[in-house]
mmCIF file with all atom_site columns, C-alpha atoms in Angstrom:
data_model
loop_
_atom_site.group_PDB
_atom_site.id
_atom_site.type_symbol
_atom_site.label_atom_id
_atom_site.label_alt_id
_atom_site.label_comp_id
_atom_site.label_asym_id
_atom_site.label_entity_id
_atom_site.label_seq_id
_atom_site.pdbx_PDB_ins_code
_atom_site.Cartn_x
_atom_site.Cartn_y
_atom_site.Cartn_z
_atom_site.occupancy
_atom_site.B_iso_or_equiv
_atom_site.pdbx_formal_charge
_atom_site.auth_seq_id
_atom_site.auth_comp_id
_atom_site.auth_asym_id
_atom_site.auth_atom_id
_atom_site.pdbx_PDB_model_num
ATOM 1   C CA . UNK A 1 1   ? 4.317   -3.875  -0.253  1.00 0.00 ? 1   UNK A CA 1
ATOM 2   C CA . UNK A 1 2   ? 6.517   -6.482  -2.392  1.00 0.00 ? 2   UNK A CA 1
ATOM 3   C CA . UNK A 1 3   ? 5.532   -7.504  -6.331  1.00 0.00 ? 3   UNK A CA 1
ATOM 4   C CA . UNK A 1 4   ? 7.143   -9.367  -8.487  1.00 0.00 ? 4   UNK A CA 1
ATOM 5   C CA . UNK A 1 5   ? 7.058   -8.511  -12.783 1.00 0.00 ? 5   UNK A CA 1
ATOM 6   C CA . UNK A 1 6   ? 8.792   -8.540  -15.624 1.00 0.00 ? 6   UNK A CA 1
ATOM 7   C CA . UNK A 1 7   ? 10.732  -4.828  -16.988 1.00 0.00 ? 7   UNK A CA 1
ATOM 8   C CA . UNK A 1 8   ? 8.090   -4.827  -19.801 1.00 0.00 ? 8   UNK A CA 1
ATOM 9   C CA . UNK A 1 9   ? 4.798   -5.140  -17.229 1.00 0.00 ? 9   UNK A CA 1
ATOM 10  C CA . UNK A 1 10  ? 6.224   -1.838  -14.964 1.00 0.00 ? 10  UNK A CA 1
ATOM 11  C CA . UNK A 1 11  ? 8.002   -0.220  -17.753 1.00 0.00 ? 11  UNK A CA 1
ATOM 12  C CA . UNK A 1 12  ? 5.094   0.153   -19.777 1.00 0.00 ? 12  UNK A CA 1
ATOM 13  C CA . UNK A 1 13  ? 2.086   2.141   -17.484 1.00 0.00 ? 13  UNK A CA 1
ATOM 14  C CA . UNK A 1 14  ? 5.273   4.161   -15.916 1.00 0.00 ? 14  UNK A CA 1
ATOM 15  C CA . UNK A 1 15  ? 6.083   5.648   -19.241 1.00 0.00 ? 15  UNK A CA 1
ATOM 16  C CA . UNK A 1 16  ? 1.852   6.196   -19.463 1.00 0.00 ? 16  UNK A CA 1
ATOM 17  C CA . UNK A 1 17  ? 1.523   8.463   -16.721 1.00 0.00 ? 17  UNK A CA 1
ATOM 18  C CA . UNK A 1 18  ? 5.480   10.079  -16.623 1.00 0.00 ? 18  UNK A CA 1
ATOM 19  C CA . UNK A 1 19  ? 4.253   12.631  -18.987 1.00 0.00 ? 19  UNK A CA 1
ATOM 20  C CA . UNK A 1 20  ? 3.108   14.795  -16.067 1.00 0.00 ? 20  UNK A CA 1
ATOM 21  C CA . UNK A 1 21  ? 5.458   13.972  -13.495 1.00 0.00 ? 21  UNK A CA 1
ATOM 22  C CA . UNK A 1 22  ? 7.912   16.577  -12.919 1.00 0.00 ? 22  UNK A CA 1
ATOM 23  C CA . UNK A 1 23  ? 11.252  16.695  -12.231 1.00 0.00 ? 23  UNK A CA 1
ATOM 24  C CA . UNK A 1 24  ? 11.382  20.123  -10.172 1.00 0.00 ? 24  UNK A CA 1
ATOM 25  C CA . UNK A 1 25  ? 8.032   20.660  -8.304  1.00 0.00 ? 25  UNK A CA 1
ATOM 26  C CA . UNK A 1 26  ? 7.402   22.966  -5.102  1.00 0.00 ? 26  UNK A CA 1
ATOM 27  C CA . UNK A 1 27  ? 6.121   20.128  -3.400  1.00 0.00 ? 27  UNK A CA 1
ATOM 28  C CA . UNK A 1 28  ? 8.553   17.505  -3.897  1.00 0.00 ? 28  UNK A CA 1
ATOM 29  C CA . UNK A 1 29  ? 5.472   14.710  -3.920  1.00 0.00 ? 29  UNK A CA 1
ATOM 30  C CA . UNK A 1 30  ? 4.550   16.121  -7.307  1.00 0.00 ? 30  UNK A CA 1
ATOM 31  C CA . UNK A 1 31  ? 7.753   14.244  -8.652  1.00 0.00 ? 31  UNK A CA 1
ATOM 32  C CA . UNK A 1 32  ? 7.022   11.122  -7.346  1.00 0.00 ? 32  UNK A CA 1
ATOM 33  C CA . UNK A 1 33  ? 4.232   8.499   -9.115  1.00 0.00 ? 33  UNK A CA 1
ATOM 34  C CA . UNK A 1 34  ? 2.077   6.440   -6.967  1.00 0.00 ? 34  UNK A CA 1
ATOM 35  C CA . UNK A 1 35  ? 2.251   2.569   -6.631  1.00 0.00 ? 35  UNK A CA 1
ATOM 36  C CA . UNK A 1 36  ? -0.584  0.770   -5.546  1.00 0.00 ? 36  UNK A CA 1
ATOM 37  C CA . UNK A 1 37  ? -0.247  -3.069  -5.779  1.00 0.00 ? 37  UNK A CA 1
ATOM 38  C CA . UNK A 1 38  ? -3.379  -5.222  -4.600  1.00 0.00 ? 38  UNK A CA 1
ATOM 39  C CA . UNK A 1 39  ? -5.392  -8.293  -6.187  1.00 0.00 ? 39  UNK A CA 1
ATOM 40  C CA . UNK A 1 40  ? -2.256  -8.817  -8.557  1.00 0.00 ? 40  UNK A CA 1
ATOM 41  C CA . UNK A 1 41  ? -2.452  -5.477  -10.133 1.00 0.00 ? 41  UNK A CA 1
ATOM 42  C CA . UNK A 1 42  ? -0.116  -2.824  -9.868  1.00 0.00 ? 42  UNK A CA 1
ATOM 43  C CA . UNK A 1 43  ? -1.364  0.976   -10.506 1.00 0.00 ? 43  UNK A CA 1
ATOM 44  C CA . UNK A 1 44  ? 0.476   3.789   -11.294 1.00 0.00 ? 44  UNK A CA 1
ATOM 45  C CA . UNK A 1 45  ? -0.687  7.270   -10.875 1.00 0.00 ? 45  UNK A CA 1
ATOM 46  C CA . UNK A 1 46  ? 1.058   10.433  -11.772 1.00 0.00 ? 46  UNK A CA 1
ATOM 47  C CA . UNK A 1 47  ? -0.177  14.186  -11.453 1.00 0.00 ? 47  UNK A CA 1
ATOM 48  C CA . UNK A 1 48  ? 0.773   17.251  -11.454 1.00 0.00 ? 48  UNK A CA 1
ATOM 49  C CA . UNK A 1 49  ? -2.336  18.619  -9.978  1.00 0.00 ? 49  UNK A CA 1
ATOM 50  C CA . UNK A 1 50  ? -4.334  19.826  -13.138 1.00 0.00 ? 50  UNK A CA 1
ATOM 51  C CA . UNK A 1 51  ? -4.155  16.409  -14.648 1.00 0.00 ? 51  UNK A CA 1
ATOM 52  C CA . UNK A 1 52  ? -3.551  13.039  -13.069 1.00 0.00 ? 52  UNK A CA 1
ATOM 53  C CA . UNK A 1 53  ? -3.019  9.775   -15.233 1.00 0.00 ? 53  UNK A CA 1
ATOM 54  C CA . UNK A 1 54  ? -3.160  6.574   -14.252 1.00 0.00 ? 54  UNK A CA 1
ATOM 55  C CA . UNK A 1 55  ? -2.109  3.175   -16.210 1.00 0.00 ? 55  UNK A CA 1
ATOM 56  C CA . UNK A 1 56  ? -2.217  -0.685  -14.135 1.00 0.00 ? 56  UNK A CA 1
ATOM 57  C CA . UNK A 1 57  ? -0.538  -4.205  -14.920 1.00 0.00 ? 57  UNK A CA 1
ATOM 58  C CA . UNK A 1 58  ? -0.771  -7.943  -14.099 1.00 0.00 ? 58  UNK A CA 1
ATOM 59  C CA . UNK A 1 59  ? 1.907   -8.326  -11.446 1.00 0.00 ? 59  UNK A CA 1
ATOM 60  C CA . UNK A 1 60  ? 2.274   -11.459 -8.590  1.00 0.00 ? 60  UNK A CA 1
ATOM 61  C CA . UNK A 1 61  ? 1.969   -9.110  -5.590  1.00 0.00 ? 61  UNK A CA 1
ATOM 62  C CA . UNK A 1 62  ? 2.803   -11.117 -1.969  1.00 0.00 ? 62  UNK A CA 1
ATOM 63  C CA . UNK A 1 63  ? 1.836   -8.563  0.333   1.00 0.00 ? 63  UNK A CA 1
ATOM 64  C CA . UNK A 1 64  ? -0.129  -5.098  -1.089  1.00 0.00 ? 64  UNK A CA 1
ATOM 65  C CA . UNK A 1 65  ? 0.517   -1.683  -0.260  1.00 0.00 ? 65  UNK A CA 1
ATOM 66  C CA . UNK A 1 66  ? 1.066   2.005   -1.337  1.00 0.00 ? 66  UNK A CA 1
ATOM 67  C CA . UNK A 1 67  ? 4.176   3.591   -1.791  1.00 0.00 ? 67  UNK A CA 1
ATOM 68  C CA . UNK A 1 68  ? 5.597   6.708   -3.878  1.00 0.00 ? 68  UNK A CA 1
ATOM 69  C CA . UNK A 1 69  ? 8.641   6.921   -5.589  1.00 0.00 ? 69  UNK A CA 1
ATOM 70  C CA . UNK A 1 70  ? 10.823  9.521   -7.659  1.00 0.00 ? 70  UNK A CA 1
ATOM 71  C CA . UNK A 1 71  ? 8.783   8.559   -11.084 1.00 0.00 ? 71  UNK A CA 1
ATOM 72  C CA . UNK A 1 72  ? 12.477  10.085  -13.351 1.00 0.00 ? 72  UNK A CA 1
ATOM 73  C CA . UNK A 1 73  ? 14.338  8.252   -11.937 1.00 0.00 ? 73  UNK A CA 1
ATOM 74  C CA . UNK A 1 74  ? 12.414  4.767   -11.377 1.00 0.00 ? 74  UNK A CA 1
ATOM 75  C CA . UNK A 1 75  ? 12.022  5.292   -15.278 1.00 0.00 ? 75  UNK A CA 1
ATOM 76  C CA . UNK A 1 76  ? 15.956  5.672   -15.926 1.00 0.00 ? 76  UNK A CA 1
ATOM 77  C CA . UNK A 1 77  ? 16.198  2.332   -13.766 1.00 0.00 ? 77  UNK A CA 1
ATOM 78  C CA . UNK A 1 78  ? 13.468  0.632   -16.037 1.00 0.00 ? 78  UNK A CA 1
ATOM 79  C CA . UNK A 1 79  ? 14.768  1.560   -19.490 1.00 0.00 ? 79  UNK A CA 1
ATOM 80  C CA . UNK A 1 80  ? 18.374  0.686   -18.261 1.00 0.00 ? 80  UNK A CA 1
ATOM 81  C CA . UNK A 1 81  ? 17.700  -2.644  -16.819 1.00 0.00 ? 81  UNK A CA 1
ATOM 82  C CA . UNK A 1 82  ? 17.877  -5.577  -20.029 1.00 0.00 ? 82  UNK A CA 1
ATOM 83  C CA . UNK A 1 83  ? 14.228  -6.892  -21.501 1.00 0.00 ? 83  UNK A CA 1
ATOM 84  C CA . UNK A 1 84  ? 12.760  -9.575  -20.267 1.00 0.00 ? 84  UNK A CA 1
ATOM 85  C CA . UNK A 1 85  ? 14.247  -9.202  -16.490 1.00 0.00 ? 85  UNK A CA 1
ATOM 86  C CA . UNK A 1 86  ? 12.851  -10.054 -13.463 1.00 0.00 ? 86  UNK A CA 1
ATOM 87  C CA . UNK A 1 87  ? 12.305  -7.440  -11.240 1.00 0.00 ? 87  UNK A CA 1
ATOM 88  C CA . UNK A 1 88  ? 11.088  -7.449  -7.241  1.00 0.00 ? 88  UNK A CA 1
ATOM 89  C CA . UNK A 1 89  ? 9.923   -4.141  -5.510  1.00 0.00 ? 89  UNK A CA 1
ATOM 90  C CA . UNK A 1 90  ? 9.431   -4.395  -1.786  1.00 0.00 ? 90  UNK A CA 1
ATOM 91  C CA . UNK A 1 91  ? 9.144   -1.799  0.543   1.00 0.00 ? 91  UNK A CA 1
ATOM 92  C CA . UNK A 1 92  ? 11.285  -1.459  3.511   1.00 0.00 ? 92  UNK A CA 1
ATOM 93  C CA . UNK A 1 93  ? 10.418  1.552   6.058   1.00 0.00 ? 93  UNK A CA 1
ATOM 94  C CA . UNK A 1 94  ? 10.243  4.672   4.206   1.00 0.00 ? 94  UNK A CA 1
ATOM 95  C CA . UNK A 1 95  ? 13.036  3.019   1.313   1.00 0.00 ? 95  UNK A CA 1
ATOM 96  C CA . UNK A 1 96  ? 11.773  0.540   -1.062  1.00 0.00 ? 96  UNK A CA 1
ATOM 97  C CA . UNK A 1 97  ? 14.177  -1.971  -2.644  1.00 0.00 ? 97  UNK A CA 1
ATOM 98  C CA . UNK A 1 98  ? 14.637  -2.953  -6.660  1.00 0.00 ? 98  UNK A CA 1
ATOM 99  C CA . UNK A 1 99  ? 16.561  -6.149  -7.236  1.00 0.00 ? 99  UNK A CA 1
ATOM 100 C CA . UNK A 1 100 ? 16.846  -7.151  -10.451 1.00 0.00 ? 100 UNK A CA 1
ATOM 101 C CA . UNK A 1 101 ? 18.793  -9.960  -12.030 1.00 0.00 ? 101 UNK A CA 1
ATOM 102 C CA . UNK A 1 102 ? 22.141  -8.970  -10.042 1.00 0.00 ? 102 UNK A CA 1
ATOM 103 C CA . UNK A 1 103 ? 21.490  -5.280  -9.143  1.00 0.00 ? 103 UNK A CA 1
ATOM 104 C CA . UNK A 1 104 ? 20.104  -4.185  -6.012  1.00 0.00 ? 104 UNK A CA 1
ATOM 105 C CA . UNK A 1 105 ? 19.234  -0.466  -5.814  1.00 0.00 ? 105 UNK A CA 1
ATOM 106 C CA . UNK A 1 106 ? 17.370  1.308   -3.214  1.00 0.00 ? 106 UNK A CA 1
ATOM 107 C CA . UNK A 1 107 ? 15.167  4.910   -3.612  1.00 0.00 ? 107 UNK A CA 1
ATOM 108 C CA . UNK A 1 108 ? 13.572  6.907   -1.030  1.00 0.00 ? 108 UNK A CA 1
ATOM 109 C CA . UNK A 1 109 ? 10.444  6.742   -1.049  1.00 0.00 ? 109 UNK A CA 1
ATOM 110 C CA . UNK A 1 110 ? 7.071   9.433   0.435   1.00 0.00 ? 110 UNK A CA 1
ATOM 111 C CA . UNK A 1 111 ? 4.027   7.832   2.221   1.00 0.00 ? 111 UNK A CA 1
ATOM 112 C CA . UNK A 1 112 ? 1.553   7.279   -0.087  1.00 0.00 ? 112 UNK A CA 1
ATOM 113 C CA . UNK A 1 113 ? -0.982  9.845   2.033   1.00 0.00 ? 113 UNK A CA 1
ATOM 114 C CA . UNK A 1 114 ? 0.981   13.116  0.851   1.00 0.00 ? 114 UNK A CA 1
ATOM 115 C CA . UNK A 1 115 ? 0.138   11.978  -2.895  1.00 0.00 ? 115 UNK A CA 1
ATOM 116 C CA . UNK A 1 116 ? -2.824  14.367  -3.982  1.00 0.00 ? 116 UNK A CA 1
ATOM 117 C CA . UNK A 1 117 ? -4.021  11.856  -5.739  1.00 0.00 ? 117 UNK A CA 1
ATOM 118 C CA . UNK A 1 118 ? -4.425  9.326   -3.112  1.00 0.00 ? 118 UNK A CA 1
ATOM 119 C CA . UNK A 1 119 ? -7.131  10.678  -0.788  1.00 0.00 ? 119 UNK A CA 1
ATOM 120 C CA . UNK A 1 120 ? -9.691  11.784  -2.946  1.00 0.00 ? 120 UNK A CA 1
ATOM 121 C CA . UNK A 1 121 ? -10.089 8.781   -5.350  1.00 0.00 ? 121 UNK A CA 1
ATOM 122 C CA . UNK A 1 122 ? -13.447 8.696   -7.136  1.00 0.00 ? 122 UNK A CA 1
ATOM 123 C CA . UNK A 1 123 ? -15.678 5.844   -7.128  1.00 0.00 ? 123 UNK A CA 1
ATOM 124 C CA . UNK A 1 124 ? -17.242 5.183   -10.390 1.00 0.00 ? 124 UNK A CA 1
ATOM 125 C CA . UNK A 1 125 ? -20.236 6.318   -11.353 1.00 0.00 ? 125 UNK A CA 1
ATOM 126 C CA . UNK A 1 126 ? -23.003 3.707   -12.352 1.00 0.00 ? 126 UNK A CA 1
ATOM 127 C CA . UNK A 1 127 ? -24.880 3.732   -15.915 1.00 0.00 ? 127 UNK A CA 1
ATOM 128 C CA . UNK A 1 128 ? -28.408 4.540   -13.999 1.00 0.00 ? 128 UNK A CA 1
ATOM 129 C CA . UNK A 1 129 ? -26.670 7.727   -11.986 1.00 0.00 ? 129 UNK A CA 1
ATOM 130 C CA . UNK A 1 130 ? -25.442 8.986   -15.212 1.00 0.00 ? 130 UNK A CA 1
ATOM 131 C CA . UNK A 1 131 ? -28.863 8.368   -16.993 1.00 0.00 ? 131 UNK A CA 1
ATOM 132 C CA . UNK A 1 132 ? -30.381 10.947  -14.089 1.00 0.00 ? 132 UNK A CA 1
ATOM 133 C CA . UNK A 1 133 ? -27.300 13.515  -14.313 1.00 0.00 ? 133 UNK A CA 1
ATOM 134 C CA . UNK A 1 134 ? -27.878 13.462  -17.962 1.00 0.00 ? 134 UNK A CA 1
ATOM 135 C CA . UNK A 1 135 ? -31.749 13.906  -17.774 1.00 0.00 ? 135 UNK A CA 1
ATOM 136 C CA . UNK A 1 136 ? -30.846 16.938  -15.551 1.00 0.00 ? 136 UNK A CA 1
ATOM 137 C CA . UNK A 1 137 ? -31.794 20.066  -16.924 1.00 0.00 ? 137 UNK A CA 1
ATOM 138 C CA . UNK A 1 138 ? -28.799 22.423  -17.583 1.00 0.00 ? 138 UNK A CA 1
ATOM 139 C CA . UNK A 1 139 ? -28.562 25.811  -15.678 1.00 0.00 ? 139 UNK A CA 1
ATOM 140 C CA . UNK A 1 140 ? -27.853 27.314  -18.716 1.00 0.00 ? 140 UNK A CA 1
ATOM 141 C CA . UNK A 1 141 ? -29.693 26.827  -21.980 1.00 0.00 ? 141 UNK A CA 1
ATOM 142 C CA . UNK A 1 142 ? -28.440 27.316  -24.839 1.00 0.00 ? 142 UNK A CA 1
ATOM 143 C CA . UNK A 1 143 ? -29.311 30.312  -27.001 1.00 0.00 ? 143 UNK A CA 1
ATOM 144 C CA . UNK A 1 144 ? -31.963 30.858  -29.298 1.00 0.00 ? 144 UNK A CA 1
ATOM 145 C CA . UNK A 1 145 ? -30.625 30.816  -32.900 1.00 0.00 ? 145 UNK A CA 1
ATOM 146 C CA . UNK A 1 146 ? -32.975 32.833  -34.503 1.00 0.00 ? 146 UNK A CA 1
#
């Protein structure tokens, strides 16, 4: 995976879905946030397995991929680098690299398969499949209120 965006366009959907990233989880995965860059978009996804946020961005991405990274502490990078930087992510075995301006950090990274998130992604449903669940009836009625 490598992207290129400004501070603002990451900074932004990370501090969306860091809400329910932790920093102390028993499975260390739970502190990381998902990034999934494809088709110029970049999605972030956070859980902490009872809810699971997600927020995207316009980003130039030259080759896509799926990565996780420690969500804390890519956030602490973000808000410390200056506005209106440059910033590259690329991935690099199980590291992925940050240059920005005239820093160069690196953070360990997981593969994107131990996110819980990751597997099990929903498709969508269309307006017609809804219009049948809806028409559905329930298993349980409501009571009578007289």
């Amino acid at each position: 995976m490598k992207l290129t965006a400004s501070r603002e366009d990451i900074l932004n959907p990370l501090q969306s879905v860091i809400g329910v990233v932790e920093r102390r989880q028993t499975m260390p995965v739970l502190a990381n946030v998902l990034l999934s860059a494809r088709d110029d978009r970049l999605s972030i996804t956070g859980t902490d397995l009872e809810v699971e946020l997600m927020a995207t961005s316009s980003v130039s991405v030259e080759s896509a991929g799926d990565i996780t990274v420690p969500g804390r502490k890519l956030l602490d990078i973000f808000k410390a680098l200056p506005e209106k930087t440059s910033v590259t992510l690329s991935t690099d075995g199980d590291r992925v690299s940050l240059k920005a301006g005239r820093s160069r950090l690196t953070l360990s990274t997981l593969p994107a398969a131990d996110n819980p998130s990751h597997p099990r992604r929903l498709s969508p449903l269309h307006p017609p499949t809804l219009l049948r669940i809806s028409a559905l009836p329930s298993p349980n009625p409501p009571p009578d209120p007289t």
